[in-house]
Amino acid sequence: LRFIKKTLKNYADEVVTLHKGNEMTLKAVFQSMNLSTYDLTVDMLDVHADRNTFHRFDKFNAKYNPIGESRLREVFLKTDNYMNGKYFARIIKEVASDLEESKYQNAELRLSIYGKSPGEWVKLAKWAIDYNVYSDNVRWLIQIPRLYDIFKSNKIMNNFQEFLSNIFQPLFEVTKDPNSNAELHKFLIHVVGFDSVDDESKPENPILDPDVRTPEDWDDVENPPYAYYLYYMYANITVLNQFRKEQGLNTFVLRP
């Protein structure tokens, strides 16, 4: 809340997003919601996880939208937006400096990789390095939402192997040759592991038998079961870790 108010006061005329092809300033975004900085309260932001979010993934996810507005989520809480994640980096730096000041508190923050395209890692690493979000009191966990079914139904990919390749191939490449992308190499040193996230209450058929199809043959519109996702994440991370260890680099945990 403090950050949003401060930013509205000092950077009201900064262009923060595109709406129907037109540039919108921060002031215009708030005007379009009939809000001024005086109206904003913590209750109004409505981002606390309360008991209503328990076992309700949809409600939990909605809490990431300040005042219930996905536009504010995009402006303030994304690394890949019109401003290349400038505000999100600023918020993190403020949180990190509070942690450093209190000395004995650490945070483990999550950043998302969606597996939508192989370029995501490079973008994320560039954001982290450009804005220098490094802090001794913060370590990074990469969360991977289980969204293969959405990418498949939108014809972004043909099979589950493409999803896995988008996530892991850039990591193998940069482990093999750190100079191929110095920013990604540098960023990965501060990543401690991976998390798999989605709605755990979705009913699914978890039966994995010897006939279960391999990822390149998994071309259903349906999502593979949770166990399938986790097995292939585990298998890739295990091999990647062996490789990184041989190269004298840090390794990752799988902590879903």
CSV table of C-alpha atoms in Angstrom, one decimal:
chain,number,residue,atom,x,y,z
A,1,LEU,CA,0.0,0.0,0.0
A,2,ARG,CA,2.8,2.4,1.0
A,3,PHE,CA,4.6,1.6,-2.3
A,4,ILE,CA,1.5,2.1,-4.5
A,5,LYS,CA,0.7,5.5,-2.8
A,6,LYS,CA,4.3,6.7,-3.1
A,7,THR,CA,4.5,5.7,-6.7
A,8,LEU,CA,1.2,7.4,-7.5
A,9,LYS,CA,2.5,10.5,-5.9
A,10,ASN,CA,5.9,10.6,-7.6
A,11,TYR,CA,5.4,8.9,-10.9
A,12,ALA,CA,1.7,9.6,-11.8
A,13,ASP,CA,2.6,10.5,-15.4
A,14,GLU,CA,4.8,7.5,-16.1
A,15,VAL,CA,3.4,5.3,-18.9
A,16,VAL,CA,2.8,1.9,-17.3
A,17,THR,CA,0.7,-0.2,-19.7
A,18,LEU,CA,-1.0,-0.5,-23.0
A,19,HIS,CA,-4.8,-0.6,-23.2
A,20,LYS,CA,-6.3,-1.4,-26.6
A,21,GLY,CA,-3.1,-0.2,-28.2
A,22,ASN,CA,-3.1,3.1,-26.3
A,23,GLU,CA,-0.4,4.0,-23.8
A,24,MET,CA,-1.8,4.6,-20.2
A,25,THR,CA,-0.1,6.5,-17.4
A,26,LEU,CA,-0.3,5.3,-13.8
A,27,LYS,CA,-2.7,8.2,-13.1
A,28,ALA,CA,-4.9,7.1,-16.0
A,29,VAL,CA,-5.0,3.5,-14.7
A,30,PHE,CA,-6.3,4.7,-11.4
A,31,GLN,CA,-8.7,7.2,-12.9
A,32,SER,CA,-10.1,4.4,-15.1
A,33,MET,CA,-11.0,2.6,-11.8
A,34,ASN,CA,-12.3,5.9,-10.2
A,35,LEU,CA,-9.7,5.8,-7.5
A,36,SER,CA,-7.3,8.4,-6.0
A,37,THR,CA,-4.4,7.8,-3.7
A,38,TYR,CA,-6.6,9.1,-0.8
A,39,ASP,CA,-9.1,6.3,-1.3
A,40,LEU,CA,-6.7,3.5,-0.9
A,41,THR,CA,-6.6,1.4,2.3
A,42,VAL,CA,-5.1,-2.0,3.2
A,43,ASP,CA,-8.6,-3.5,3.4
A,44,MET,CA,-9.4,-2.2,0.0
A,45,LEU,CA,-6.3,-3.8,-1.5
A,46,ASP,CA,-7.8,-7.1,-0.4
A,47,VAL,CA,-4.6,-9.1,-0.7
A,48,HIS,CA,-4.5,-10.9,2.6
A,49,ALA,CA,-4.8,-14.6,2.5
A,50,ASP,CA,-7.6,-15.3,5.0
A,51,ARG,CA,-9.5,-18.4,5.9
A,52,ASN,CA,-11.7,-18.0,2.8
A,53,THR,CA,-8.7,-18.9,0.6
A,54,PHE,CA,-8.2,-22.3,2.3
A,55,HIS,CA,-8.8,-25.1,-0.1
A,56,ARG,CA,-9.9,-22.5,-2.7
A,57,PHE,CA,-7.2,-22.0,-5.2
A,58,ASP,CA,-9.3,-19.6,-7.3
A,59,LYS,CA,-9.8,-17.3,-4.3
A,60,PHE,CA,-6.1,-17.6,-3.3
A,61,ASN,CA,-5.1,-16.7,-6.9
A,62,ALA,CA,-7.5,-13.7,-7.0
A,63,LYS,CA,-5.7,-12.2,-3.9
A,64,TYR,CA,-2.7,-11.5,-6.2
A,65,ASN,CA,-4.8,-8.8,-7.9
A,66,PRO,CA,-4.7,-5.6,-5.7
A,67,ILE,CA,-8.3,-4.2,-5.4
A,68,GLY,CA,-9.4,-7.2,-7.5
A,69,GLU,CA,-7.8,-5.6,-10.6
A,70,SER,CA,-5.6,-7.7,-12.8
A,71,ARG,CA,-4.3,-4.5,-14.4
A,72,LEU,CA,-2.7,-3.6,-11.0
A,73,ARG,CA,-1.2,-7.0,-10.7
A,74,GLU,CA,0.3,-6.5,-14.2
A,75,VAL,CA,1.7,-3.0,-13.3
A,76,PHE,CA,3.0,-3.8,-9.8
A,77,LEU,CA,3.7,-7.5,-9.6
A,78,LYS,CA,5.0,-8.7,-12.9
A,79,THR,CA,8.6,-9.0,-14.2
A,80,ASP,CA,7.5,-9.1,-17.8
A,81,ASN,CA,5.3,-6.1,-18.5
A,82,TYR,CA,5.3,-2.8,-20.4
A,83,MET,CA,7.9,-1.3,-18.0
A,84,ASN,CA,9.9,-4.6,-17.9
A,85,GLY,CA,9.0,-5.2,-14.2
A,86,LYS,CA,10.5,-1.9,-12.9
A,87,TYR,CA,7.9,-1.4,-10.1
A,88,PHE,CA,8.0,-5.1,-9.0
A,89,ALA,CA,11.8,-4.8,-8.7
A,90,ARG,CA,11.5,-1.7,-6.6
A,91,ILE,CA,9.0,-3.4,-4.2
A,92,ILE,CA,11.4,-6.3,-3.8
A,93,LYS,CA,14.4,-4.0,-3.1
A,94,GLU,CA,12.4,-2.2,-0.4
A,95,VAL,CA,11.4,-5.5,1.2
A,96,ALA,CA,14.9,-6.7,1.0
A,97,SER,CA,16.4,-3.6,2.5
A,98,ASP,CA,13.9,-4.0,5.5
A,99,LEU,CA,15.1,-7.6,5.9
A,100,GLU,CA,18.8,-6.5,5.8
A,101,GLU,CA,18.1,-3.9,8.4
A,102,SER,CA,16.5,-6.3,10.8
A,103,LYS,CA,19.5,-8.6,10.2
A,104,TYR,CA,18.1,-12.0,11.3
A,105,GLN,CA,15.1,-12.3,8.9
A,106,ASN,CA,15.4,-14.1,5.5
A,107,ALA,CA,12.8,-14.5,2.8
A,108,GLU,CA,12.5,-17.1,0.1
A,109,LEU,CA,10.6,-15.4,-2.7
A,110,ARG,CA,9.1,-17.1,-5.7
A,111,LEU,CA,9.3,-16.1,-9.4
A,112,SER,CA,7.3,-17.8,-12.1
A,113,ILE,CA,8.5,-19.7,-15.2
A,114,TYR,CA,5.6,-20.8,-17.2
A,115,GLY,CA,7.2,-23.0,-19.8
A,116,LYS,CA,5.4,-21.1,-22.6
A,117,SER,CA,8.6,-20.3,-24.5
A,118,PRO,CA,12.3,-21.0,-24.1
A,119,GLY,CA,13.0,-17.2,-23.9
A,120,GLU,CA,11.4,-16.8,-20.5
A,121,TRP,CA,14.5,-17.6,-18.5
A,122,VAL,CA,16.6,-15.0,-20.4
A,123,LYS,CA,14.0,-12.4,-19.8
A,124,LEU,CA,13.7,-13.2,-16.1
A,125,ALA,CA,17.5,-13.3,-15.6
A,126,LYS,CA,17.8,-10.0,-17.4
A,127,TRP,CA,15.2,-8.4,-15.1
A,128,ALA,CA,17.0,-9.7,-12.0
A,129,ILE,CA,20.4,-8.5,-13.1
A,130,ASP,CA,19.3,-5.2,-14.6
A,131,TYR,CA,17.5,-4.1,-11.5
A,132,ASN,CA,20.0,-5.9,-9.2
A,133,VAL,CA,17.4,-7.5,-6.9
A,134,TYR,CA,20.1,-9.5,-5.2
A,135,SER,CA,20.1,-9.5,-1.4
A,136,ASP,CA,22.0,-11.6,1.1
A,137,ASN,CA,18.7,-12.1,2.9
A,138,VAL,CA,16.7,-13.3,-0.1
A,139,ARG,CA,16.9,-16.5,-2.0
A,140,TRP,CA,14.8,-17.4,-5.0
A,141,LEU,CA,12.6,-20.4,-5.7
A,142,ILE,CA,11.2,-20.8,-9.2
A,143,GLN,CA,7.5,-21.8,-9.3
A,144,ILE,CA,6.2,-23.6,-12.4
A,145,PRO,CA,2.4,-23.6,-12.8
A,146,ARG,CA,1.0,-26.7,-14.3
A,147,LEU,CA,-0.5,-25.0,-17.3
A,148,TYR,CA,0.3,-27.4,-20.2
A,149,ASP,CA,-3.4,-27.9,-20.9
A,150,ILE,CA,-4.0,-24.1,-21.4
A,151,PHE,CA,-1.0,-23.8,-23.7
A,152,LYS,CA,-2.2,-26.9,-25.7
A,153,SER,CA,-5.8,-25.7,-26.0
A,154,ASN,CA,-4.5,-22.3,-27.2
A,155,LYS,CA,-2.3,-24.1,-29.8
A,156,ILE,CA,0.9,-22.7,-28.3
A,157,MET,CA,2.5,-26.2,-28.2
A,158,ASN,CA,1.9,-29.7,-29.6
A,159,ASN,CA,2.9,-32.0,-26.7
A,160,PHE,CA,4.2,-32.1,-23.1
A,161,GLN,CA,7.8,-32.4,-24.2
A,162,GLU,CA,7.7,-28.9,-25.6
A,163,PHE,CA,6.6,-27.6,-22.2
A,164,LEU,CA,9.5,-29.5,-20.5
A,165,SER,CA,12.0,-28.3,-23.1
A,166,ASN,CA,11.0,-24.7,-22.7
A,167,ILE,CA,11.7,-25.0,-18.9
A,168,PHE,CA,14.9,-27.1,-18.9
A,169,GLN,CA,16.7,-26.8,-22.2
A,170,PRO,CA,18.0,-23.2,-21.4
A,171,LEU,CA,19.3,-24.4,-18.1
A,172,PHE,CA,21.3,-27.3,-19.6
A,173,GLU,CA,22.7,-25.0,-22.3
A,174,VAL,CA,23.8,-22.3,-19.8
A,175,THR,CA,25.3,-25.0,-17.5
A,176,LYS,CA,27.3,-26.4,-20.4
A,177,ASP,CA,28.5,-22.9,-21.5
A,178,PRO,CA,28.0,-20.1,-18.9
A,179,ASN,CA,29.3,-17.6,-21.5
A,180,SER,CA,26.3,-18.4,-23.7
A,181,ASN,CA,24.3,-16.2,-21.4
A,182,ALA,CA,26.2,-14.6,-18.6
A,183,GLU,CA,23.1,-13.0,-17.0
A,184,LEU,CA,21.2,-16.3,-16.8
A,185,HIS,CA,24.4,-18.0,-15.4
A,186,LYS,CA,24.7,-15.3,-12.7
A,187,PHE,CA,21.0,-15.4,-11.8
A,188,LEU,CA,20.9,-19.2,-11.4
A,189,ILE,CA,23.6,-19.0,-8.7
A,190,HIS,CA,20.9,-17.4,-6.5
A,191,VAL,CA,18.2,-19.9,-7.3
A,192,VAL,CA,17.8,-22.6,-4.8
A,193,GLY,CA,15.1,-24.8,-6.3
A,194,PHE,CA,11.8,-25.4,-8.0
A,195,ASP,CA,8.2,-25.6,-6.9
A,196,SER,CA,5.2,-27.0,-8.9
A,197,VAL,CA,2.0,-25.0,-8.4
A,198,ASP,CA,-1.6,-25.3,-9.4
A,199,ASP,CA,-5.0,-26.2,-8.0
A,200,GLU,CA,-4.4,-29.4,-6.0
A,201,SER,CA,-8.1,-30.0,-5.6
A,202,LYS,CA,-8.7,-30.7,-9.3
A,203,PRO,CA,-9.9,-34.2,-9.7
A,204,GLU,CA,-7.6,-36.3,-11.9
A,205,ASN,CA,-6.9,-39.8,-12.9
A,206,PRO,CA,-3.5,-40.5,-11.3
A,207,ILE,CA,-3.0,-44.0,-12.6
A,208,LEU,CA,0.5,-44.3,-14.1
A,209,ASP,CA,1.1,-47.7,-15.5
A,210,PRO,CA,3.9,-49.0,-17.7
A,211,ASP,CA,1.9,-48.0,-20.8
A,212,VAL,CA,1.7,-44.4,-19.9
A,213,ARG,CA,2.8,-42.2,-22.8
A,214,THR,CA,6.2,-40.4,-22.8
A,215,PRO,CA,6.1,-36.5,-23.0
A,216,GLU,CA,6.6,-36.3,-26.7
A,217,ASP,CA,3.6,-38.6,-27.2
A,218,TRP,CA,1.5,-36.7,-24.6
A,219,ASP,CA,-0.5,-34.5,-27.0
A,220,ASP,CA,-3.9,-34.6,-25.3
A,221,VAL,CA,-5.6,-31.3,-24.5
A,222,GLU,CA,-5.9,-32.7,-20.9
A,223,ASN,CA,-3.2,-32.0,-18.3
A,224,PRO,CA,-1.0,-35.0,-17.3
A,225,PRO,CA,-1.6,-36.0,-13.7
A,226,TYR,CA,0.3,-34.3,-10.9
A,227,ALA,CA,2.6,-37.3,-10.4
A,228,TYR,CA,3.6,-37.2,-14.1
A,229,TYR,CA,4.5,-33.5,-13.9
A,230,LEU,CA,6.5,-34.1,-10.7
A,231,TYR,CA,8.3,-37.2,-12.1
A,232,TYR,CA,9.5,-35.4,-15.2
A,233,MET,CA,10.5,-32.3,-13.2
A,234,TYR,CA,12.4,-34.6,-10.8
A,235,ALA,CA,14.1,-36.5,-13.6
A,236,ASN,CA,15.3,-33.3,-15.4
A,237,ILE,CA,16.5,-31.6,-12.2
A,238,THR,CA,18.4,-34.7,-11.1
A,239,VAL,CA,20.3,-34.9,-14.4
A,240,LEU,CA,20.8,-31.1,-14.4
A,241,ASN,CA,22.2,-31.3,-10.8
A,242,GLN,CA,24.7,-34.0,-11.7
A,243,PHE,CA,25.8,-31.8,-14.7
A,244,ARG,CA,26.1,-28.6,-12.6
A,245,LYS,CA,28.0,-30.5,-9.8
A,246,GLU,CA,30.6,-31.7,-12.4
A,247,GLN,CA,30.9,-28.0,-13.5
A,248,GLY,CA,31.4,-26.9,-9.9
A,249,LEU,CA,28.1,-25.0,-9.9
A,250,ASN,CA,25.2,-24.8,-7.4
A,251,THR,CA,22.5,-27.4,-7.6
A,252,PHE,CA,18.7,-27.2,-7.1
A,253,VAL,CA,16.1,-28.8,-4.9
A,254,LEU,CA,12.6,-29.9,-5.9
A,255,ARG,CA,10.2,-28.6,-3.3
A,256,PRO,CA,6.6,-28.8,-4.5
